[in-house]
mmCIF file of N, CA, C and O and ligand atoms in Angstrom:
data_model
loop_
_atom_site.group_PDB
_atom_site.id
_atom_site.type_symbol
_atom_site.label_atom_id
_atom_site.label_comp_id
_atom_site.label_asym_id
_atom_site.label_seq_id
_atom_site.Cartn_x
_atom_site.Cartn_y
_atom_site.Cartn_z
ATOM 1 N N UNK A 1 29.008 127.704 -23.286
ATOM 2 C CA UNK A 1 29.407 126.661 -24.210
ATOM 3 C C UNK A 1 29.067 127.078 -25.648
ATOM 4 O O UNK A 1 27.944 127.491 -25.937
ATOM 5 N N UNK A 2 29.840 126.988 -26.346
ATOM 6 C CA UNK A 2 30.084 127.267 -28.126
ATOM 7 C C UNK A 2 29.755 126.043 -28.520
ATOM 8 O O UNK A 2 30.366 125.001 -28.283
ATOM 9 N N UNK A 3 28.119 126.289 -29.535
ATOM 10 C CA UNK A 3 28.101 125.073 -30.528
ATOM 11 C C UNK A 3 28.444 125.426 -31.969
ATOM 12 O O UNK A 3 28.337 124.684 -32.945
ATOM 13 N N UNK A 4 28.837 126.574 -31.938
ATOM 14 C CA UNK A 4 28.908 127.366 -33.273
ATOM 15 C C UNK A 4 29.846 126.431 -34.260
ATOM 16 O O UNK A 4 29.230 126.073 -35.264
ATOM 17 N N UNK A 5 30.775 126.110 -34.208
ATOM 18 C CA UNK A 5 31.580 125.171 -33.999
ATOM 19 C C UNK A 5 31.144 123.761 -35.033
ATOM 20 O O UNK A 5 31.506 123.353 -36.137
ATOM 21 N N UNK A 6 30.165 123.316 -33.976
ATOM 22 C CA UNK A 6 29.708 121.949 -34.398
ATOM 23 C C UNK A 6 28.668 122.709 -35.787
ATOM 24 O O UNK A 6 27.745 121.919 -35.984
ATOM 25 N N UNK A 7 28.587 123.531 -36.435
ATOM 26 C CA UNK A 7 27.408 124.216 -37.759
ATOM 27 C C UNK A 7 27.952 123.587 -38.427
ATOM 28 O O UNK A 7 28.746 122.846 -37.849
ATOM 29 N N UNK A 8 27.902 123.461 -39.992
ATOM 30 C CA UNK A 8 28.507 123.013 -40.695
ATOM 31 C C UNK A 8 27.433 123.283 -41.718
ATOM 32 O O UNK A 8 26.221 123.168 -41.534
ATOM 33 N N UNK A 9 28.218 123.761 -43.131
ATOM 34 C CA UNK A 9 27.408 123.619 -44.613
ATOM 35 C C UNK A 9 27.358 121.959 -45.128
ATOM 36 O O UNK A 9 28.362 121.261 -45.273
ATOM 37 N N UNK A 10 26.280 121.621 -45.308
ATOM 38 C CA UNK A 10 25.940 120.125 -45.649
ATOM 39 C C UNK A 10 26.221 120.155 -47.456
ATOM 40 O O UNK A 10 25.321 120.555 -48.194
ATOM 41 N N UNK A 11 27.378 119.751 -47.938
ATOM 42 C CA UNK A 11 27.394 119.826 -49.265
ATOM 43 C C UNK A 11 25.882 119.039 -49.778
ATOM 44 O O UNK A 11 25.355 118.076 -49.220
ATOM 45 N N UNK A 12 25.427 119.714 -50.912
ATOM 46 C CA UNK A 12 24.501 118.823 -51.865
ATOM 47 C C UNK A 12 24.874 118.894 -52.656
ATOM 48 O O UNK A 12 25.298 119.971 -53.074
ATOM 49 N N UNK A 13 24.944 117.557 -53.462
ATOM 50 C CA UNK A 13 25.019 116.963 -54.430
ATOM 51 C C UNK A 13 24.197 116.604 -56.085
ATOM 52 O O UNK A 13 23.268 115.810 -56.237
ATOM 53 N N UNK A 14 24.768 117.328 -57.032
ATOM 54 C CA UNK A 14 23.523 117.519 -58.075
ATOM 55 C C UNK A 14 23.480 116.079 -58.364
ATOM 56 O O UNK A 14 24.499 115.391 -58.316
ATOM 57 N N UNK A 15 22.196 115.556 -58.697
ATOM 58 C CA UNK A 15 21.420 114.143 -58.699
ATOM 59 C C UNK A 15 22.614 113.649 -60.057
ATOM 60 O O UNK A 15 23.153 112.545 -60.123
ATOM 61 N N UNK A 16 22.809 114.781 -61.030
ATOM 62 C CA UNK A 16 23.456 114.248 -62.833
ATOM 63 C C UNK A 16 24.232 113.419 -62.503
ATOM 64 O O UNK A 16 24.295 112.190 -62.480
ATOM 65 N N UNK A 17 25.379 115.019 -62.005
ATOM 66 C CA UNK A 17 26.902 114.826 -61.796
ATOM 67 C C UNK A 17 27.468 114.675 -60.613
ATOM 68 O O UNK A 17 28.674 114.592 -60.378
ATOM 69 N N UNK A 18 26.550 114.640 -59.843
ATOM 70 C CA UNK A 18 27.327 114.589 -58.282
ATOM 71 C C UNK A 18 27.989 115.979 -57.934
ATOM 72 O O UNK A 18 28.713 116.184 -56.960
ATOM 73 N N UNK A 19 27.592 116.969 -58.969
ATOM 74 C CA UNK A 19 28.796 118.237 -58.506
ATOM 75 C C UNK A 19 28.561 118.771 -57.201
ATOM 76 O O UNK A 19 27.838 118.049 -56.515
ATOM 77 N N UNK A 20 28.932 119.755 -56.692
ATOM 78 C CA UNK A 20 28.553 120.243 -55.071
ATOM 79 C C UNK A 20 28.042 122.090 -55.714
ATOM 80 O O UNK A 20 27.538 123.000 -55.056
ATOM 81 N N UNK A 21 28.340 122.069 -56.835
ATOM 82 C CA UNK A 21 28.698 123.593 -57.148
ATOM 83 C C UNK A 21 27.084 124.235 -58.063
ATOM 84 O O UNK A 21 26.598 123.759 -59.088
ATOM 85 N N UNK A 22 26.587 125.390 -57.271
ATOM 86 C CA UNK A 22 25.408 125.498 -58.243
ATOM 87 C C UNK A 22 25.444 127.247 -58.433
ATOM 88 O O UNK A 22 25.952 128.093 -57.696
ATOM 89 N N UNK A 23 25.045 127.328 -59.119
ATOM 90 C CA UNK A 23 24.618 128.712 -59.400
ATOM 91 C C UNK A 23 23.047 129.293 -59.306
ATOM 92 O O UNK A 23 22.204 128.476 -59.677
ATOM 93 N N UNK A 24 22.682 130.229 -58.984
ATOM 94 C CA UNK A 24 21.252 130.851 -58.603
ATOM 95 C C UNK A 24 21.246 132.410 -58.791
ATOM 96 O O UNK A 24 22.044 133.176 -58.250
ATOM 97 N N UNK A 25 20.295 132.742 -59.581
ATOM 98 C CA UNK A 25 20.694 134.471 -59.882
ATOM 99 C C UNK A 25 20.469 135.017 -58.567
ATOM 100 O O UNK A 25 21.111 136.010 -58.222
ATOM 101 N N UNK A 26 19.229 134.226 -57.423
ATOM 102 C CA UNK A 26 19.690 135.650 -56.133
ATOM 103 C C UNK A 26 19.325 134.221 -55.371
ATOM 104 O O UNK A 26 18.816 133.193 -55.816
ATOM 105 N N UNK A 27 19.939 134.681 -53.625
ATOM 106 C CA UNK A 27 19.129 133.541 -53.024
ATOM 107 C C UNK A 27 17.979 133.052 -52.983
ATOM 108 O O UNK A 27 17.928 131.901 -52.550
ATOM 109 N N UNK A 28 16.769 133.654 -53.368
ATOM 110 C CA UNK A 28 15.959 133.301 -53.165
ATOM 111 C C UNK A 28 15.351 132.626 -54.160
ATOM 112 O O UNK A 28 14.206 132.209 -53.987
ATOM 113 N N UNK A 29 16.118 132.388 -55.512
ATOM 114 C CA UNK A 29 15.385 132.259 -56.500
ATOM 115 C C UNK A 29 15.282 130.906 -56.326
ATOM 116 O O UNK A 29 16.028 130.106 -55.763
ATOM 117 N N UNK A 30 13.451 130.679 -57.330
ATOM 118 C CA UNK A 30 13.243 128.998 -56.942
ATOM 119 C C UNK A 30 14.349 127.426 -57.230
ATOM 120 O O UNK A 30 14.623 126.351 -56.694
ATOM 121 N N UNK A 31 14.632 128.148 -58.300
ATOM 122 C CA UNK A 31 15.955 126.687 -58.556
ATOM 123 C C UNK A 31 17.255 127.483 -58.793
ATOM 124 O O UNK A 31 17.472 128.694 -58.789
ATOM 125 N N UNK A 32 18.247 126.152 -59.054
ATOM 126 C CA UNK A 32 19.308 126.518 -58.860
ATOM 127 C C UNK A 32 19.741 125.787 -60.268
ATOM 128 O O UNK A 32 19.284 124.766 -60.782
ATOM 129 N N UNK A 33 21.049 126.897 -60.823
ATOM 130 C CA UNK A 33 21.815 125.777 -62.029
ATOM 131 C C UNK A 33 22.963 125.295 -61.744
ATOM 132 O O UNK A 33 23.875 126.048 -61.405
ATOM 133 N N UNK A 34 23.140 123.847 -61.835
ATOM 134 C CA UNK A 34 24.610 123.324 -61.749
ATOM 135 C C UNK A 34 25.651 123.321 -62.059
ATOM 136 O O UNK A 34 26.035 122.279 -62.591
ATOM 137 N N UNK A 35 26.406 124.177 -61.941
ATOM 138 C CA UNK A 35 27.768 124.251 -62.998
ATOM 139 C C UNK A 35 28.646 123.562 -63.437
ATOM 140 O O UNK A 35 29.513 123.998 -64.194
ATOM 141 N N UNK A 36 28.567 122.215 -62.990
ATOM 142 C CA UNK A 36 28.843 120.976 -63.704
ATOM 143 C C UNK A 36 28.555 120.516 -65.067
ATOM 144 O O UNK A 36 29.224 120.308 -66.079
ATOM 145 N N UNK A 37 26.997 120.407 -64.643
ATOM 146 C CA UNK A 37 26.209 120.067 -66.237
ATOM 147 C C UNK A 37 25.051 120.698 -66.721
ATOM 148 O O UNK A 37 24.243 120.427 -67.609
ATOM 149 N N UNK A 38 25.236 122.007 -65.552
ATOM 150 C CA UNK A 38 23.907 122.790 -66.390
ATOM 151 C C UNK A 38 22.475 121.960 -66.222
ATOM 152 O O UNK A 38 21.859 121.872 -67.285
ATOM 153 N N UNK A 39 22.253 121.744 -65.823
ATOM 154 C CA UNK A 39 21.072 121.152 -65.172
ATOM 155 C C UNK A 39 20.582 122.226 -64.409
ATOM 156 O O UNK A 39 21.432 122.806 -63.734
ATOM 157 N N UNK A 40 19.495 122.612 -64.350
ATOM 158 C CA UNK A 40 18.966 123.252 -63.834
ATOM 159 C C UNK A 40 17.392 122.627 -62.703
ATOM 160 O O UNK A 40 16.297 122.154 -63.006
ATOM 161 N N UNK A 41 18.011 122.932 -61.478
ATOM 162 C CA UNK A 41 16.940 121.903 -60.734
ATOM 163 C C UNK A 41 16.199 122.745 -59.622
ATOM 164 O O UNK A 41 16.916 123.590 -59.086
ATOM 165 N N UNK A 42 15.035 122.678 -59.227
ATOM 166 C CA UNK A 42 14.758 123.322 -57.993
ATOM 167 C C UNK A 42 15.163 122.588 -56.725
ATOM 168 O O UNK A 42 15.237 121.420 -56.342
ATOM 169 N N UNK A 43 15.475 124.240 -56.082
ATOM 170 C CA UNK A 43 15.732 123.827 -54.274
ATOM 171 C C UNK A 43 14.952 122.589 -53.358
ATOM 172 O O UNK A 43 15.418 122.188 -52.291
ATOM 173 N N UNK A 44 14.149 122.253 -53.743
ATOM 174 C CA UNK A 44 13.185 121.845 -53.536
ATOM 175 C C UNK A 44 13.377 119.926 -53.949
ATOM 176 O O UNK A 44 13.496 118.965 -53.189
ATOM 177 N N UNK A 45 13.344 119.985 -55.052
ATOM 178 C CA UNK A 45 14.292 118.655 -55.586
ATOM 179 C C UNK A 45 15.490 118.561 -54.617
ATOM 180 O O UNK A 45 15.676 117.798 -53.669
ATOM 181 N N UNK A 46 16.313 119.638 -55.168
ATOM 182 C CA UNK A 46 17.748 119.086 -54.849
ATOM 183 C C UNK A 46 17.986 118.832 -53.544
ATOM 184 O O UNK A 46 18.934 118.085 -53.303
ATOM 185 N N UNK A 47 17.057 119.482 -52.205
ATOM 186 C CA UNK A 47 17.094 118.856 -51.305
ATOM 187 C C UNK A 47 16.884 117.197 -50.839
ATOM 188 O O UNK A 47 17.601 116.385 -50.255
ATOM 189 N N UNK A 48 15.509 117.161 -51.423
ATOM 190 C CA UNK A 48 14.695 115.850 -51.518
ATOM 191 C C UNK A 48 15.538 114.814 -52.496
ATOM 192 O O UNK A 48 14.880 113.773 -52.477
ATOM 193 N N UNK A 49 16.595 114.646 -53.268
ATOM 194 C CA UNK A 49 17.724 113.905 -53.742
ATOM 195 C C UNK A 49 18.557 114.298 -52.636
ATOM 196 O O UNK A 49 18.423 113.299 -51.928
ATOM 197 N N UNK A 50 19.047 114.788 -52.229
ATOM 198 C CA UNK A 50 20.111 114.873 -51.203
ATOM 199 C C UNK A 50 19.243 114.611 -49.425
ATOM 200 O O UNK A 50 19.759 115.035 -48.391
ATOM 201 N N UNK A 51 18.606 114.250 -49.442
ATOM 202 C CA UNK A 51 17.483 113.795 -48.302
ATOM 203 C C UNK A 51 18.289 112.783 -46.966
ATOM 204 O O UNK A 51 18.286 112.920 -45.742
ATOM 205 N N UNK A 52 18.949 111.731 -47.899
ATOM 206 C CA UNK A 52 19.738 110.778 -47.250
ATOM 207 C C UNK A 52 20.965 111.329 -46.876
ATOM 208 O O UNK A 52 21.297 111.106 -45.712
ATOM 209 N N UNK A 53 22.262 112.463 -48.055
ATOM 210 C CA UNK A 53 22.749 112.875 -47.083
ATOM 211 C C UNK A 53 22.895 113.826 -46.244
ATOM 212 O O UNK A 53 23.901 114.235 -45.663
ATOM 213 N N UNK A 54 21.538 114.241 -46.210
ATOM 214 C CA UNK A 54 21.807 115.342 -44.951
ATOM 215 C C UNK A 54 21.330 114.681 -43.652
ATOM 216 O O UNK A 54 21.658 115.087 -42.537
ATOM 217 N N UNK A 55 20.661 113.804 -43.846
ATOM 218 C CA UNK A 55 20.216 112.805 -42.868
ATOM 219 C C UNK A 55 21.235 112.553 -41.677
ATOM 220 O O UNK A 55 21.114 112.744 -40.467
ATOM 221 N N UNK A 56 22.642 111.886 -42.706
ATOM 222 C CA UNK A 56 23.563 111.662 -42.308
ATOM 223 C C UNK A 56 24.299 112.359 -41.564
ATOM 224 O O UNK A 56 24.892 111.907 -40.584
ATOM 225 N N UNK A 57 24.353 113.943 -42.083
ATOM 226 C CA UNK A 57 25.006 114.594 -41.663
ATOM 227 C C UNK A 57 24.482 114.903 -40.599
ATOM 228 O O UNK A 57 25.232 114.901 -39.623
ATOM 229 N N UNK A 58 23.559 115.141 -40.462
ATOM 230 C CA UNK A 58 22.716 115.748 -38.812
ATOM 231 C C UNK A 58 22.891 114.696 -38.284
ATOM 232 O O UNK A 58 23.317 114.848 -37.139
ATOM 233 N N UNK A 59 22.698 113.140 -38.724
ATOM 234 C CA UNK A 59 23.320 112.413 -37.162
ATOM 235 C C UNK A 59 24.626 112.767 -36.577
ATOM 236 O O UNK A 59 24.849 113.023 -35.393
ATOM 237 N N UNK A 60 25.493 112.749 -37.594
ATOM 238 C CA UNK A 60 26.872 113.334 -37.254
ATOM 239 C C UNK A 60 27.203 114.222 -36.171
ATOM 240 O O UNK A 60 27.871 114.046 -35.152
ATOM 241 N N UNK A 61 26.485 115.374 -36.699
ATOM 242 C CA UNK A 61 26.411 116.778 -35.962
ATOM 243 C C UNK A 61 25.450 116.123 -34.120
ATOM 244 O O UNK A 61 26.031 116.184 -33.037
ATOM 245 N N UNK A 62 24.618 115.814 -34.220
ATOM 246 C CA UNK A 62 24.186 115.534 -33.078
ATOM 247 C C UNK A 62 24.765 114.346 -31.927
ATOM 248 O O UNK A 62 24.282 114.008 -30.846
ATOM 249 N N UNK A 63 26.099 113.842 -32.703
ATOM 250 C CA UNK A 63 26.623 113.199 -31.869
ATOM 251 C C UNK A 63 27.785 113.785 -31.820
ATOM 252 O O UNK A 63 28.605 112.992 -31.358
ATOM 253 N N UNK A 64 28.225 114.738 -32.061
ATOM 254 C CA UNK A 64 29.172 115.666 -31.883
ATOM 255 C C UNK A 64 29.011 116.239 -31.001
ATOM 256 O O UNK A 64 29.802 116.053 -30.076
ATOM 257 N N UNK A 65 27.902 117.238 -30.824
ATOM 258 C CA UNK A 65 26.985 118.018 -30.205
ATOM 259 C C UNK A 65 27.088 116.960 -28.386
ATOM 260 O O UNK A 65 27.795 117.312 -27.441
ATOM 261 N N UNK A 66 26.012 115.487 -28.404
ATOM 262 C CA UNK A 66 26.435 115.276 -27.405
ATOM 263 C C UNK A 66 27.760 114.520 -26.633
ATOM 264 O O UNK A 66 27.739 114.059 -25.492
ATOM 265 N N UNK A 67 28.983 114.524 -27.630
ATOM 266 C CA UNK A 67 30.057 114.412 -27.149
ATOM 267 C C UNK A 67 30.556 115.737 -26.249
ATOM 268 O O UNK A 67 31.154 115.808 -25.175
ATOM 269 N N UNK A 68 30.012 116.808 -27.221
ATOM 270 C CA UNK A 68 30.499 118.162 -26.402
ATOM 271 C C UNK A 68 29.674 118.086 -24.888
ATOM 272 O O UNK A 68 30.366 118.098 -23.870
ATOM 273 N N UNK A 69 28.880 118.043 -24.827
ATOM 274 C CA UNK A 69 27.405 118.331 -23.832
ATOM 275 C C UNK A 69 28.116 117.611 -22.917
ATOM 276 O O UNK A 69 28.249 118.152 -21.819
ATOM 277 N N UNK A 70 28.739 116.253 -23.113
ATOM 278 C CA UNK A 70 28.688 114.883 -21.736
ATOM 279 C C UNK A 70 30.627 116.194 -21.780
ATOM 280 O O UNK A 70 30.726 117.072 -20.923
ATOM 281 N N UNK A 71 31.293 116.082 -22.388
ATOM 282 C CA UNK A 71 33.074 116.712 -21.819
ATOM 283 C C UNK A 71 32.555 117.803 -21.328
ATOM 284 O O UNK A 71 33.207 118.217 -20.369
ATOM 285 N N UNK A 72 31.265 118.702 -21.707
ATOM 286 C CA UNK A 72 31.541 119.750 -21.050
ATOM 287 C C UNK A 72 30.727 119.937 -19.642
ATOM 288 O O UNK A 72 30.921 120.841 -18.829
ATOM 289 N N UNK A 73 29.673 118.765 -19.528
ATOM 290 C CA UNK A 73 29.808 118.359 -17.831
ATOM 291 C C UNK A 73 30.417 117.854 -16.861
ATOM 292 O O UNK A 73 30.340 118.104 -15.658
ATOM 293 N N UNK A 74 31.218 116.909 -17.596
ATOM 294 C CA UNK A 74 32.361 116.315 -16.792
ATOM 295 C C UNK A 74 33.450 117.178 -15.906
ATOM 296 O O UNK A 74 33.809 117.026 -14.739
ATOM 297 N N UNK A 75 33.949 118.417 -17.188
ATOM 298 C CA UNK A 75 34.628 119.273 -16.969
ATOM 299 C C UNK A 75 33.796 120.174 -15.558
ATOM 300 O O UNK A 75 34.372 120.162 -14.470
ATOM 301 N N UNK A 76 32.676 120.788 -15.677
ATOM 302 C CA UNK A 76 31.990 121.450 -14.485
ATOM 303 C C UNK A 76 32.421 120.389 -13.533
ATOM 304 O O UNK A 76 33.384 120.519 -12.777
ATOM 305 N N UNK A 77 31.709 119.397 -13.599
ATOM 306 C CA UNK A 77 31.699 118.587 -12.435
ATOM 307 C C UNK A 77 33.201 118.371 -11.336
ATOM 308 O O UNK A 77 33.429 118.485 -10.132
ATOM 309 N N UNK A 78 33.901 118.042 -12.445
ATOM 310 C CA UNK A 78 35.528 118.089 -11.653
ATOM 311 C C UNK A 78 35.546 119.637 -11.170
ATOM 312 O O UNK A 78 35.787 119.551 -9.966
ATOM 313 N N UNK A 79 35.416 120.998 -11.496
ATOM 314 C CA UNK A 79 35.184 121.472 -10.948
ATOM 315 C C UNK A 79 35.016 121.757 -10.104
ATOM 316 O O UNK A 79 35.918 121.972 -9.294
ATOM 317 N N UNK A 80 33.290 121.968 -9.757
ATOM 318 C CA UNK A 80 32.642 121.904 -8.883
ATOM 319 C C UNK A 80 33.143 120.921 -7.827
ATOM 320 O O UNK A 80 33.140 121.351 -6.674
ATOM 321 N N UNK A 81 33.547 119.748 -8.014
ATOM 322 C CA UNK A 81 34.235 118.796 -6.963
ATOM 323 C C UNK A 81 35.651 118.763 -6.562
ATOM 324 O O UNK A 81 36.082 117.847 -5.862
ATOM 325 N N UNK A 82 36.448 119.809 -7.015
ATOM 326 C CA UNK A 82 37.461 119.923 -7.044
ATOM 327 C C UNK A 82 37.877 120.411 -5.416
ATOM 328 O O UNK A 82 37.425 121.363 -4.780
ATOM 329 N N UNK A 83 38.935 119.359 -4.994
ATOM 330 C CA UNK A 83 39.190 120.026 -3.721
ATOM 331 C C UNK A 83 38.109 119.428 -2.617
ATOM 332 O O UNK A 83 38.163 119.914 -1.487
ATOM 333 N N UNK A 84 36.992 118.255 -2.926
ATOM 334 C CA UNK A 84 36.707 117.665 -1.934
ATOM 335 C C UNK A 84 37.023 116.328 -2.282
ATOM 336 O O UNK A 84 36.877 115.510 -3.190
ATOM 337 N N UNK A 85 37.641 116.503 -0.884
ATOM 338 C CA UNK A 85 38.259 114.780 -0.579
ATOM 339 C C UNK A 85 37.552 113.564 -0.645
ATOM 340 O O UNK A 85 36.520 113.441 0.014
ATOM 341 N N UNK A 86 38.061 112.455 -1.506
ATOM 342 C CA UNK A 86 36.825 111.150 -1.603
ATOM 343 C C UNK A 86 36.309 111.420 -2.879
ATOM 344 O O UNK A 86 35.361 110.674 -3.126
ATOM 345 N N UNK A 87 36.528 112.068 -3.625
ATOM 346 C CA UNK A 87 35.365 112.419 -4.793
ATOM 347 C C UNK A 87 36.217 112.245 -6.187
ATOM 348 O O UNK A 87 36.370 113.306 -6.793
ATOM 349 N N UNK A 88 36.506 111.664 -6.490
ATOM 350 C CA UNK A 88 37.294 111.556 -8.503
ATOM 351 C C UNK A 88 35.893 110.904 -9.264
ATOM 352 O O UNK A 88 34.912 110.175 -9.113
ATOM 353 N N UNK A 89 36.625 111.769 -10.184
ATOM 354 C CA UNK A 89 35.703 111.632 -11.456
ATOM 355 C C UNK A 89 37.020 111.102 -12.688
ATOM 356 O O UNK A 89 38.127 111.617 -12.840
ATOM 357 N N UNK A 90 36.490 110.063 -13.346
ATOM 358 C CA UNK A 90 38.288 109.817 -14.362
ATOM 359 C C UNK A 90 37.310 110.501 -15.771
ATOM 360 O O UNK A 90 37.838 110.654 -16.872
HETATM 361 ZN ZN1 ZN B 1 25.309 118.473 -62.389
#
């Protein structure tokens, strides 16, 4: 089973402008600048302002996740039961 699928980049949102778009001279560097409004904020902030929606987003993802989990037992199961008599699964 592929969850690769269900990954997803969680846009963040600069606190100013709402932009999604930042700039950073390397990944690792401590903050990031916004190319919206130039604001310059650390990773660290901009997570902790964006707190609620990533929140969101991981509920999302985890009910995605067990939508896949319950179709992709169902699917075994018909399977596995496939061809004995008396036995449906809808
Ligand atoms: Zn901004």
């Amino acid at each position: 089973m592929n969850l690769d699928k269900h990954s997803r980049t969680i846009p963040l949102h600069c606190p100013t402008c709402a932009g999604t778009k930042f700039e950073s001279e390397s990944p690792e560097s401590y903050s990031v600048t916004c190319t919206g409004c130039e604001r310059v904020i650390t990773r660290e902030d901009l997570h902790r302002e964006n707190e609620e929606n990533i929140q969101a987003h991981l509920g999302e993802i985890k009910k995605e996740i067990s939508k896949a989990v319950a179709d992709d037992l169902r699917k075994r199961l018909q399977k596995a039961f496939k061809g004995s008599k008396g036995f449906k699964l809808k």
